[in-house]
Amino acid sequence: MRFACDRSNCKSRRGSLASATLSAIARLTIIHRAILTSLLTARLVRRETHCANRGCQDRKQDFDVILHNQPSPATIAKASQKDRTRSEALALQRFVRQFVVEMPKTFFITTAIDYTNSPPHIGHAYEKVLADVIARYHRLKGDNVFFLTGVDQHGQKVQQSAAKAGVPPAEFVKEITQKFVDLWKKLDVQYDEWAETTNERHKKVVQGILQRLFDAGQIYKDKQAGHYSIRQEQFLTDKERGPDGEFGPEWGQIEFREEENYYFKLSQHKDWLLRYLDDRKDAVIPDFRQTELRNAVEKLSGDLCISRPKSRLDWGIELPFDKNFVNYVWFDALTNYISFAGYDPKPDNYEKQPQEFRDRWSKDTLQIIGKDILVPAHGIYWLIMLHAIGFPNEAMPQLLVHGWWNLGGAKMSKSAGNVIDPFVFADKYGAEAVRYYLVSDIATGRDSDFSEERLVQRYNADLANNFGNLLNRTLNMVHRYCKGRLARPRETRKFPTDVIDGYKQLVAEYTAVTAPVRPDVLIERSLYLASVFNGLIEAKSPWTLAKSSKPEDREFLEDLLYDCAESLRILALLVSPILPKAAQGIFDQLNWKMELSGKEERFSLADAEWGRLPDGHVVGKGVPLFPRIDIGDGV
Ligand code: MSP
């Protein structure tokens, strides 16, 4: 799915760079080493500060360990010349390994930023949960993740809603923004950076980019004359006319207007975009969305109006070259993806961008958006903007386009009064039930119909009756029949190994690059394995085996219970991106401690190796993680 990597953050490239660097170190003089040490230390401290600021505690601990492990000046002074040189060389090697070899690849993931004209609905929740799940899959695989999401605070809709509410726009967006922040907290959406477009730094980046494009002759002023809808505040073209040739009632009063505005030379880049899309078959996923975009680009004509006179809209970012206008509106919103990732608007090409930004931004950057904002916003405006400000084809992001949650087959909309409030469902059924339903009952890229009944059905069938049941009965049986202690199966075990092979295969599938974008498939495959184990328990009836006095029955019983516990440990890892709290709960109940894992992260795919629970391991008591929802309870 991804192109072969040629970037500096590619692990394989880092590997060869590392051996070259290490042999170069051996040839350095003491002075050279001292200089290199201080340079690397400065970089380490920068990263440490960055992580401390961002609250990436795990990375911060890594840095503490590295800095601690440095020989102190006193130790170096005491050492003989030979030892000193050796210890310095070793310290340098550790530094170099940290940065060149072991620094995991950064996976940058973004979502659309939501309009702050009304509170979040279930569609917003789906997109952010999907991104969170994909981000967690990458963390599980050991990638360093940078997950950016946020809110789109400027524009006409916000200005109008604020006016309607009788409050200044700044106050209005603050209140709505808080609702989004609260929802992500409630739903356990764990982002690394939060974008708000009224942020001063963001404004500077937008203005810097606009100024550069203006100076380069990519933005010009022009007069537009035509039919104008007062209600919708926009010029109308023939595309907006109905079959009878008239503008429909949705446009309200129409008048003829002449207005000066600024335009970005969009169509000048049409051929480039067509070539780019032809060369990169996975620029947009799923495939059918790339085809849709390609067809739209073919029809592209005309430039993009990027301004509104302040006389009719002032809630926006002022154009740096004309204070009578504000930017309208995609330049502002789209720029968030880079302004909150460390982009510097001054350098006119990607290679001159700060290292922090280039570490994050690559062609593997995954931008999650809904189907309504692919054409023209992201597929045309955004890709062309990036190209125009100096991003090479090799640094074009990948767009993942998801479908929509509808209600009774119809689009949810505030005006139709059929929006689903995610807070209500999270309060009623819990965040994990909502997360599970939202990503498992929709195939990424397709639409689905939201139904409370279905949410409850799936929760009860998949989580309570299947997964939760496996956990409870396993722990209860281990306590009842084996005094809470697991016995590691002997080499001579008779237990069917094909089930275990199923796990191994599933774990292998998780490492495929395409896997994380289909959490619906991954969770289905995982929970299927839970049902296989439940089936085995039924078929082998451990309660009968426990009564038998035959040693082989006892052995079989112990093997079966070990395998059930082990399957739960691995399943907890595999479902942790979707059900992080439940996964923690399973680990706690199994008594699977960090010390046993030996990993720095509680959830690491490297731990999904079969047979890691030690012989004699004592499990905890079973507490229902997914209590059944009573269908009579108000559904
Ligand atoms: N502010 C713009 C995006 C700017 S991105 C630089 C916007 N905001 S939005 O609030 O209208 O939509 C935000 C995201 O939510 C979009 O990706 C949109 O597709 C998604 N959804 C809105 N309604 C949805 C559903 N009913 N179902 C799933 N996602 C939906 O557009």
XYZ file of C-alpha atoms and ligand atoms in Angstrom:
666
model
C 0.000 0.000 0.000
C 2.795 2.410 0.806
C 5.663 3.286 -1.485
C 9.114 1.853 -0.860
C 10.630 4.154 1.699
C 13.358 6.598 0.771
C 13.028 8.933 3.717
C 15.369 9.529 6.561
C 12.911 8.073 9.049
C 12.973 4.667 7.367
C 14.319 2.029 9.745
C 16.300 0.186 7.057
C 17.998 3.358 5.925
C 18.722 4.155 9.537
C 20.358 0.761 9.924
C 22.965 1.313 7.200
C 23.460 4.886 8.305
C 24.081 3.575 11.788
C 26.881 1.172 10.882
C 28.549 3.853 8.763
C 28.234 6.315 11.639
C 29.572 3.879 14.220
C 32.674 3.073 12.200
C 33.210 6.794 11.600
C 33.096 7.358 15.364
C 35.939 4.923 15.880
C 38.147 7.202 13.772
C 37.290 10.442 15.614
C 39.727 12.309 17.838
C 38.778 13.132 21.424
C 37.980 16.724 20.439
C 35.748 15.585 17.625
C 33.986 13.239 19.997
C 33.453 15.982 22.534
C 31.869 18.179 19.861
C 29.693 15.352 18.622
C 28.654 14.511 22.189
C 27.542 18.059 22.890
C 25.657 18.269 19.580
C 23.848 15.035 20.247
C 23.193 15.996 23.850
C 21.622 19.261 22.691
C 19.407 17.319 20.320
C 18.508 14.837 23.014
C 17.598 17.615 25.430
C 15.470 19.277 22.720
C 13.584 16.062 22.205
C 13.294 15.526 25.912
C 11.845 19.012 26.354
C 9.483 18.389 23.476
C 8.242 15.194 25.080
C 7.938 16.795 28.480
C 5.856 19.596 26.931
C 3.663 17.219 25.048
C 3.304 14.966 28.058
C 4.730 11.908 26.241
C 5.731 10.362 29.552
C 6.987 7.123 28.086
C 9.472 8.880 25.792
C 10.481 11.200 28.619
C 11.398 8.194 30.750
C 13.553 6.875 27.899
C 15.420 10.157 27.821
C 15.883 10.169 31.571
C 17.409 6.714 31.341
C 19.786 7.698 28.533
C 20.877 10.891 30.229
C 21.333 9.019 33.485
C 23.406 6.322 31.874
C 25.879 8.894 30.631
C 29.164 8.597 32.507
C 29.403 11.665 34.732
C 32.361 14.048 34.246
C 33.674 12.848 37.631
C 33.663 9.229 36.478
C 35.374 10.150 33.242
C 38.013 12.171 35.093
C 38.785 9.216 37.379
C 39.128 6.762 34.517
C 42.455 6.098 32.860
C 42.972 7.652 29.419
C 42.248 4.297 27.753
C 39.067 3.752 29.794
C 37.995 7.300 29.226
C 38.224 7.004 25.476
C 36.350 3.713 25.635
C 33.570 4.984 27.844
C 33.170 8.109 25.717
C 32.981 5.982 22.610
C 30.375 3.739 24.222
C 28.346 6.741 25.354
C 28.479 8.107 21.823
C 27.420 4.808 20.403
C 24.429 4.804 22.724
C 23.494 8.282 21.553
C 23.890 7.448 17.916
C 21.892 4.242 18.261
C 19.160 6.143 20.011
C 18.778 8.607 17.177
C 19.856 6.733 14.144
C 18.720 3.195 14.791
C 16.311 2.898 17.641
C 14.208 6.026 17.263
C 10.982 4.429 16.055
C 9.424 5.676 12.843
C 6.959 8.519 13.391
C 3.531 7.802 12.089
C 1.648 11.077 11.608
C -2.108 10.804 11.570
C -4.647 13.630 11.270
C -8.419 14.010 11.155
C -10.631 16.703 9.705
C -11.080 19.564 12.152
C -14.717 19.978 13.127
C -16.759 23.131 12.689
C -17.511 24.807 15.980
C -20.912 26.090 14.904
C -22.709 23.307 16.786
C -21.852 20.566 19.295
C -20.318 17.262 18.162
C -22.513 14.497 16.773
C -21.953 10.795 16.240
C -20.332 11.364 12.800
C -17.607 13.497 14.372
C -17.195 10.864 17.073
C -16.763 8.094 14.494
C -13.973 9.866 12.643
C -11.999 10.655 15.776
C -12.465 7.183 17.261
C -11.376 5.637 13.952
C -8.239 7.790 13.945
C -7.579 6.964 17.573
C -7.900 3.250 16.874
C -5.499 3.457 13.917
C -3.067 5.507 16.016
C -3.223 2.886 18.770
C -2.589 0.063 16.286
C 0.567 1.843 15.243
C 1.646 2.360 18.843
C 0.996 -1.332 19.418
C 3.337 -2.104 16.539
C 6.008 0.064 18.151
C 5.717 3.144 15.926
C 6.187 6.572 17.366
C 2.817 8.220 16.728
C 1.885 11.861 16.270
C -1.895 12.181 16.227
C -3.334 15.602 15.435
C -6.965 16.587 15.659
C -8.844 19.749 16.547
C -11.495 22.275 15.611
C -12.226 24.663 12.764
C -13.242 27.887 14.459
C -13.507 30.526 11.738
C -15.986 31.238 8.980
C -19.440 32.273 8.104
C -21.327 29.419 9.755
C -19.684 30.166 13.093
C -20.227 33.894 12.749
C -23.918 33.295 11.987
C -24.440 30.791 14.831
C -22.729 33.139 17.293
C -24.898 36.039 16.139
C -27.977 33.874 16.559
C -26.891 32.965 20.095
C -26.198 36.633 20.780
C -22.579 36.127 21.844
C -19.298 37.230 20.269
C -17.804 34.541 17.967
C -14.707 34.112 20.149
C -16.851 33.310 23.163
C -19.158 31.087 21.137
C -16.340 28.937 19.727
C -14.730 28.586 23.136
C -17.868 27.001 24.505
C -18.367 24.618 21.575
C -14.676 23.758 21.457
C -14.896 22.646 25.072
C -17.665 20.210 24.151
C -15.383 18.557 21.577
C -12.516 18.374 24.072
C -14.860 16.824 26.651
C -16.140 14.287 24.165
C -12.655 13.111 23.180
C -11.796 12.703 26.831
C -14.948 10.739 27.433
C -14.357 8.495 24.432
C -10.675 7.998 25.274
C -9.467 9.622 22.055
C -5.799 10.129 22.821
C -4.325 12.793 20.554
C -0.831 14.261 20.739
C -1.621 17.738 19.452
C -4.772 19.810 19.403
C -5.501 22.293 16.615
C -7.598 25.409 17.116
C -7.594 27.739 14.148
C -7.843 30.891 16.263
C -4.401 30.018 17.646
C -1.870 32.820 17.003
C 0.882 30.578 15.675
C -1.538 28.989 13.245
C -2.609 32.434 12.026
C 1.023 33.361 11.411
C 1.575 30.214 9.357
C -1.555 30.832 7.261
C -0.526 34.435 6.654
C 3.058 33.446 5.877
C 1.896 30.955 3.267
C -0.561 33.413 1.705
C 2.116 36.103 1.516
C 4.575 33.729 -0.162
C 2.000 32.657 -2.723
C 1.016 36.277 -3.316
C 4.675 37.261 -3.825
C 5.100 34.351 -6.225
C 2.166 35.594 -8.331
C -0.034 32.620 -7.353
C -2.693 34.862 -5.810
C -4.366 37.727 -7.678
C -7.284 40.117 -7.222
C -10.305 39.965 -9.503
C -13.865 41.140 -9.755
C -16.727 38.678 -9.696
C -20.186 39.525 -10.889
C -23.197 37.260 -10.762
C -26.160 35.889 -8.898
C -25.644 35.962 -5.181
C -27.609 34.119 -2.480
C -28.044 36.350 0.554
C -29.128 33.465 2.764
C -26.163 31.233 1.881
C -23.730 34.135 1.404
C -22.268 32.815 -1.823
C -22.164 33.421 -5.560
C -24.214 30.923 -7.523
C -23.290 29.278 -10.762
C -25.398 27.389 -13.282
C -24.625 24.184 -11.364
C -26.896 25.443 -8.585
C -29.889 25.829 -10.915
C -32.649 23.242 -10.671
C -33.998 21.226 -13.637
C -36.357 24.127 -14.388
C -33.368 26.461 -14.791
C -34.259 28.437 -11.641
C -32.440 28.674 -8.298
C -34.376 26.692 -5.688
C -35.954 28.076 -2.493
C -33.005 26.832 -0.393
C -30.991 29.820 -1.696
C -33.467 32.379 -0.352
C -33.395 35.877 -1.841
C -31.067 36.192 -4.867
C -29.553 39.434 -6.081
C -27.061 40.458 -8.743
C -23.789 41.492 -7.180
C -20.298 42.627 -8.102
C -17.493 41.966 -5.661
C -13.709 42.102 -5.671
C -11.866 39.168 -4.143
C -8.554 37.355 -4.160
C -8.052 34.151 -6.148
C -5.503 31.348 -5.976
C -4.316 29.976 -9.340
C -5.683 26.513 -8.764
C -6.178 25.406 -12.349
C -2.521 26.092 -13.161
C -1.685 22.951 -11.177
C -4.294 20.682 -12.739
C -1.835 18.763 -14.946
C 0.500 18.214 -12.050
C -2.340 16.778 -9.941
C -3.446 14.435 -12.702
C 0.108 13.139 -13.134
C 0.542 12.732 -9.381
C -2.673 10.723 -9.087
C -1.664 8.557 -12.031
C 1.727 7.851 -10.493
C 0.505 7.101 -6.988
C -2.252 4.558 -7.031
C -2.809 4.705 -3.274
C -2.873 8.490 -2.919
C -6.453 8.028 -1.766
C -7.931 4.973 -0.072
C -10.268 3.225 -0.743
C -9.586 2.888 -4.508
C -13.012 4.010 -5.622
C -12.454 7.367 -3.960
C -9.243 7.848 -5.929
C -11.227 7.224 -9.118
C -13.858 9.722 -7.982
C -11.148 12.304 -7.326
C -9.386 11.658 -10.650
C -12.672 12.242 -12.504
C -13.278 15.477 -10.616
C -9.787 16.770 -11.385
C -10.370 16.117 -15.106
C -13.281 18.558 -14.925
C -11.368 21.188 -12.941
C -11.557 24.679 -14.394
C -11.261 28.090 -12.812
C -9.413 29.312 -9.761
C -10.221 29.317 -6.065
C -11.676 32.365 -4.372
C -9.814 32.677 -1.067
C -11.197 35.846 0.476
C -14.240 37.682 1.736
C -14.425 41.437 2.218
C -14.433 42.256 5.922
C -17.583 44.259 5.311
C -19.524 41.009 5.171
C -17.334 38.546 7.102
C -14.795 39.520 9.690
C -14.472 36.294 11.686
C -11.394 34.993 9.946
C -7.669 35.472 9.381
C -6.806 38.800 7.806
C -5.019 38.655 4.446
C -1.433 39.785 5.064
C -1.419 41.851 1.855
C -4.850 43.503 2.199
C -6.366 44.312 5.562
C -9.833 44.805 4.085
C -10.206 41.076 3.527
C -10.168 37.881 5.564
C -9.207 34.475 4.270
C -12.174 32.323 3.314
C -11.897 29.514 4.388
C -10.139 26.351 3.208
C -6.656 27.850 3.255
C -7.110 28.543 6.936
C -8.628 25.161 7.845
C -6.353 22.955 5.710
C -3.185 24.650 6.888
C -3.819 23.304 10.406
C -2.334 19.975 9.327
C 1.097 21.529 9.010
C 0.921 24.575 11.280
C 0.383 22.347 14.323
C 3.137 19.958 13.287
C 6.011 22.418 13.369
C 5.866 23.825 9.816
C 7.768 27.062 9.203
C 6.112 29.251 6.531
C 9.339 31.020 5.566
C 11.390 28.370 3.721
C 9.967 27.886 0.257
C 10.590 24.172 0.076
C 10.069 21.062 2.104
C 13.755 20.166 2.432
C 14.435 23.421 4.286
C 11.707 22.770 6.860
C 12.676 22.235 10.522
C 13.760 18.702 11.343
C 10.857 18.372 13.790
C 8.411 18.901 10.953
C 10.201 16.611 8.488
C 10.379 13.890 11.137
C 6.610 13.940 11.193
C 5.464 14.783 7.728
C 5.986 12.267 4.930
C 4.080 10.487 2.231
C 3.052 8.010 4.939
C 1.169 10.756 6.753
C -2.381 9.482 6.956
C -5.155 12.051 6.751
C -8.578 10.801 7.722
C -11.520 12.676 6.246
C -15.170 12.065 5.485
C -16.407 11.455 1.950
C -17.925 14.959 1.697
C -14.612 16.776 1.981
C -12.497 14.790 -0.465
C -13.681 16.686 -3.558
C -12.746 19.452 -3.891
C -11.341 20.406 -0.460
C -8.678 17.785 0.309
C -8.235 16.005 -3.004
C -7.872 19.211 -5.023
C -7.293 22.335 -2.896
C -5.085 20.717 -0.270
C -2.870 18.646 -2.545
C -2.435 21.613 -4.883
C -1.690 23.944 -1.962
C 1.040 21.609 -0.734
C 2.482 21.356 -4.233
C 2.383 25.158 -4.665
C 4.246 25.779 -1.397
C 7.054 23.422 -2.316
C 6.144 19.923 -1.124
C 7.577 17.309 -3.497
C 5.460 14.379 -4.687
C 7.407 12.201 -2.259
C 5.945 14.220 0.622
C 2.306 14.160 -0.416
C 0.119 12.681 2.325
C -2.215 9.760 1.916
C -5.946 10.400 2.268
C -8.160 7.848 3.964
C -11.775 8.627 3.127
C -14.404 7.175 5.420
C -18.115 6.848 4.828
C -20.935 8.313 6.855
C -23.191 7.195 9.644
C -26.762 7.847 8.529
C -30.055 7.555 10.327
C -32.790 5.492 8.737
C -30.901 5.810 5.433
C -30.993 9.615 5.615
C -28.168 12.051 6.186
C -27.923 13.359 9.750
C -28.222 17.087 9.943
C -28.961 19.693 12.525
C -31.617 21.273 10.337
C -33.393 17.911 9.876
C -33.222 17.489 13.668
C -31.942 13.911 13.438
C -28.437 14.203 14.860
C -27.273 11.557 17.305
C -25.614 12.894 20.437
C -22.564 10.763 21.315
C -22.575 11.958 24.931
C -25.967 10.337 25.478
C -24.748 6.938 24.289
C -21.418 7.118 26.086
C -23.270 7.914 29.330
C -25.839 5.197 28.791
C -23.624 2.329 27.608
C -20.061 3.407 28.323
C -17.296 4.698 26.066
C -16.033 1.247 25.114
C -19.454 0.105 23.911
C -19.671 3.202 21.690
C -16.098 2.805 20.406
C -16.727 -0.848 19.648
C -19.978 -0.203 17.802
C -18.627 2.738 15.800
C -15.648 0.940 14.349
C -16.980 -2.602 14.108
C -20.360 -2.016 12.496
C -19.104 -0.055 9.499
C -16.625 -1.132 6.830
C -14.051 1.655 6.560
C -14.910 3.678 3.470
C -18.584 2.651 3.344
C -21.701 4.132 4.944
C -23.680 2.538 7.721
C -26.943 3.166 9.504
C -26.824 4.088 13.165
C -29.135 2.057 15.351
C -29.227 1.930 19.125
C -30.780 -1.515 18.982
C -27.900 -2.769 16.902
C -25.347 -1.205 19.269
C -26.899 -3.149 22.146
C -27.204 -6.355 20.121
C -23.574 -6.292 19.059
C -22.356 -5.408 22.527
C -24.312 -8.253 24.094
C -23.455 -10.854 21.477
C -19.785 -10.039 20.829
C -18.545 -8.534 24.056
C -20.776 -9.818 26.869
C -21.661 -13.317 25.619
C -18.507 -14.141 23.721
C -15.412 -12.252 24.847
C -16.489 -11.448 28.413
C -17.799 -14.953 28.928
C -14.471 -16.480 27.882
C -12.696 -14.311 30.420
C -15.059 -15.074 33.287
C -15.339 -18.783 32.811
C -11.586 -19.190 32.256
C -10.626 -17.383 35.440
C -13.362 -19.105 37.446
C -12.266 -22.541 36.236
C -8.586 -21.871 36.870
C -9.511 -21.004 40.464
C -11.980 -23.826 40.887
C -9.944 -26.645 39.337
C -6.314 -25.489 39.617
C -6.179 -23.262 42.737
C -5.726 -20.227 40.480
C -2.428 -21.538 39.080
C -1.656 -22.148 35.399
C 0.484 -25.044 34.272
C 2.440 -24.498 31.095
C 1.613 -27.280 28.603
C 4.226 -29.968 28.139
C 5.865 -30.670 24.786
C 3.754 -33.821 24.558
C 0.517 -31.884 24.651
C -2.448 -33.329 22.847
C -4.321 -30.107 22.459
C -5.152 -29.193 18.832
C -2.502 -26.766 17.679
C -4.478 -25.392 14.721
C -6.289 -22.991 17.069
C -2.973 -21.650 18.257
C -1.864 -21.360 14.640
C -4.956 -19.183 14.082
C -3.599 -16.753 16.665
C -0.150 -16.743 15.165
C -1.616 -16.007 11.752
C -3.764 -13.179 13.104
C -0.815 -11.602 14.890
C 1.150 -11.774 11.637
C -1.722 -10.079 9.810
C -1.549 -7.186 12.254
C 1.835 -6.212 10.949
C 0.518 -5.705 7.400
C 0.470 -2.003 6.540
C -3.132 -2.050 5.394
C -4.403 -3.782 8.531
C -4.929 -0.798 10.851
C -7.305 0.996 8.486
C -9.736 -1.925 8.700
C -10.364 -2.231 12.432
C -13.748 -3.746 11.596
C -11.980 -6.745 10.056
C -9.333 -7.045 12.752
C -11.830 -7.046 15.602
C -14.078 -9.523 13.864
C -11.175 -11.920 13.319
C -10.042 -11.487 16.910
C -13.429 -12.107 18.446
C -13.933 -15.081 16.179
C -10.961 -16.693 17.928
C -12.613 -16.022 21.280
C -15.682 -17.863 20.023
C -13.496 -20.774 18.910
C -12.198 -21.077 22.460
C -15.686 -20.827 23.895
C -16.650 -23.640 21.501
C -13.707 -25.725 22.672
C -14.714 -25.271 26.287
C -18.212 -26.493 25.452
C -16.881 -29.427 23.432
C -14.241 -30.553 25.946
C -16.304 -29.791 29.105
C -13.555 -29.065 31.639
C -16.112 -29.604 34.441
C -16.245 -33.311 33.462
C -12.477 -33.555 33.023
C -12.036 -32.091 36.517
C -13.981 -35.003 38.010
C -11.871 -37.632 36.216
C -9.058 -39.456 38.021
C -7.148 -40.202 34.796
C -3.806 -38.316 34.609
C -4.317 -37.634 30.872
C -7.643 -35.914 31.598
C -5.974 -33.759 34.218
C -3.212 -32.889 31.777
C -5.743 -32.016 29.088
C -7.698 -29.833 31.513
C -4.596 -27.901 32.538
C -3.504 -27.458 28.925
C -6.935 -26.219 27.907
C -7.120 -23.681 30.734
C -3.610 -22.445 30.027
C -4.497 -21.963 26.384
C -7.701 -20.130 27.265
C -5.772 -17.762 29.530
C -3.060 -17.293 26.935
C -5.617 -16.607 24.219
C -7.179 -13.944 26.468
C -3.805 -12.319 27.062
C -3.161 -12.109 23.323
C -6.720 -11.037 22.539
C -6.392 -8.221 25.071
C -3.426 -6.941 23.071
C -5.155 -7.308 19.731
C -8.338 -5.520 20.786
C -6.559 -2.875 22.882
C -6.713 -0.191 20.146
C -10.515 -0.403 20.137
C -11.143 -1.387 23.753
C -8.218 0.070 25.713
C -9.966 -0.026 29.104
C -11.195 -3.592 28.688
C -7.716 -4.659 27.589
C -6.263 -3.139 30.765
C -8.963 -4.950 32.732
C -8.092 -8.307 31.165
C -4.399 -7.813 31.880
C -5.229 -6.940 35.488
C -7.501 -9.936 35.937
C -4.954 -12.257 34.360
C -2.344 -10.707 36.606
C -0.162 -10.005 33.561
C 2.223 -7.400 34.882
C 4.623 -5.112 33.073
C 7.545 -6.921 34.752
C 6.418 -10.170 33.126
C 6.188 -8.569 29.735
C 9.592 -6.947 30.008
C 8.348 -4.242 27.617
C 8.176 -0.522 28.200
C 4.666 -0.273 26.818
C 1.797 -2.094 28.448
C 0.487 -2.980 25.003
C 3.084 -4.151 22.530
C 2.546 -6.472 19.608
C 5.901 -8.054 20.404
C 4.179 -9.517 23.472
C 1.616 -11.338 21.368
C 3.879 -14.360 21.076
C 2.110 -17.548 22.115
C 3.163 -19.094 25.432
C 4.459 -16.078 27.379
C 2.408 -16.779 30.520
C 4.917 -18.526 32.801
C 4.459 -21.954 34.333
C 2.807 -21.654 37.753
C 1.417 -18.174 36.972
C -1.373 -17.243 39.395
C -4.333 -15.480 37.810
C -6.597 -12.922 39.505
C -10.316 -13.171 40.171
C -12.801 -12.725 37.342
C -14.920 -9.571 37.440
C -17.414 -9.092 34.573
C -15.915 -6.568 32.144
C -18.878 -6.408 29.814
C -22.042 -6.768 31.888
C -24.979 -7.624 29.647
C -27.238 -4.746 28.677
C -30.835 -5.619 29.410
C -32.733 -5.081 26.142
C -35.726 -3.947 28.193
C -33.650 -1.045 29.541
C -35.060 1.766 27.480
C -33.873 0.633 24.015
N -14.364 21.972 9.119
C -14.504 21.150 7.987
C -13.289 20.280 7.765
C -11.990 21.025 7.684
S -10.653 19.918 7.595
C -9.353 20.886 7.277
C -15.705 20.223 8.158
N -16.192 20.123 9.398
S -17.454 19.218 9.798
O -17.644 19.427 11.201
O -18.553 19.508 8.955
O -17.063 17.730 9.510
C -15.925 17.168 10.146
C -15.744 15.717 9.755
O -16.854 14.961 10.238
C -15.701 15.516 8.240
O -14.664 14.631 7.885
C -17.044 14.910 7.934
O -17.037 14.043 6.830
C -17.303 14.124 9.201
N -18.717 13.831 9.353
C -19.736 14.724 9.436
N -20.901 14.026 9.489
C -20.655 12.693 9.431
C -21.433 11.536 9.539
N -22.752 11.573 9.639
N -20.798 10.347 9.564
C -19.424 10.258 9.535
N -18.669 11.338 9.442
C -19.253 12.562 9.256
O -16.128 19.642 7.191
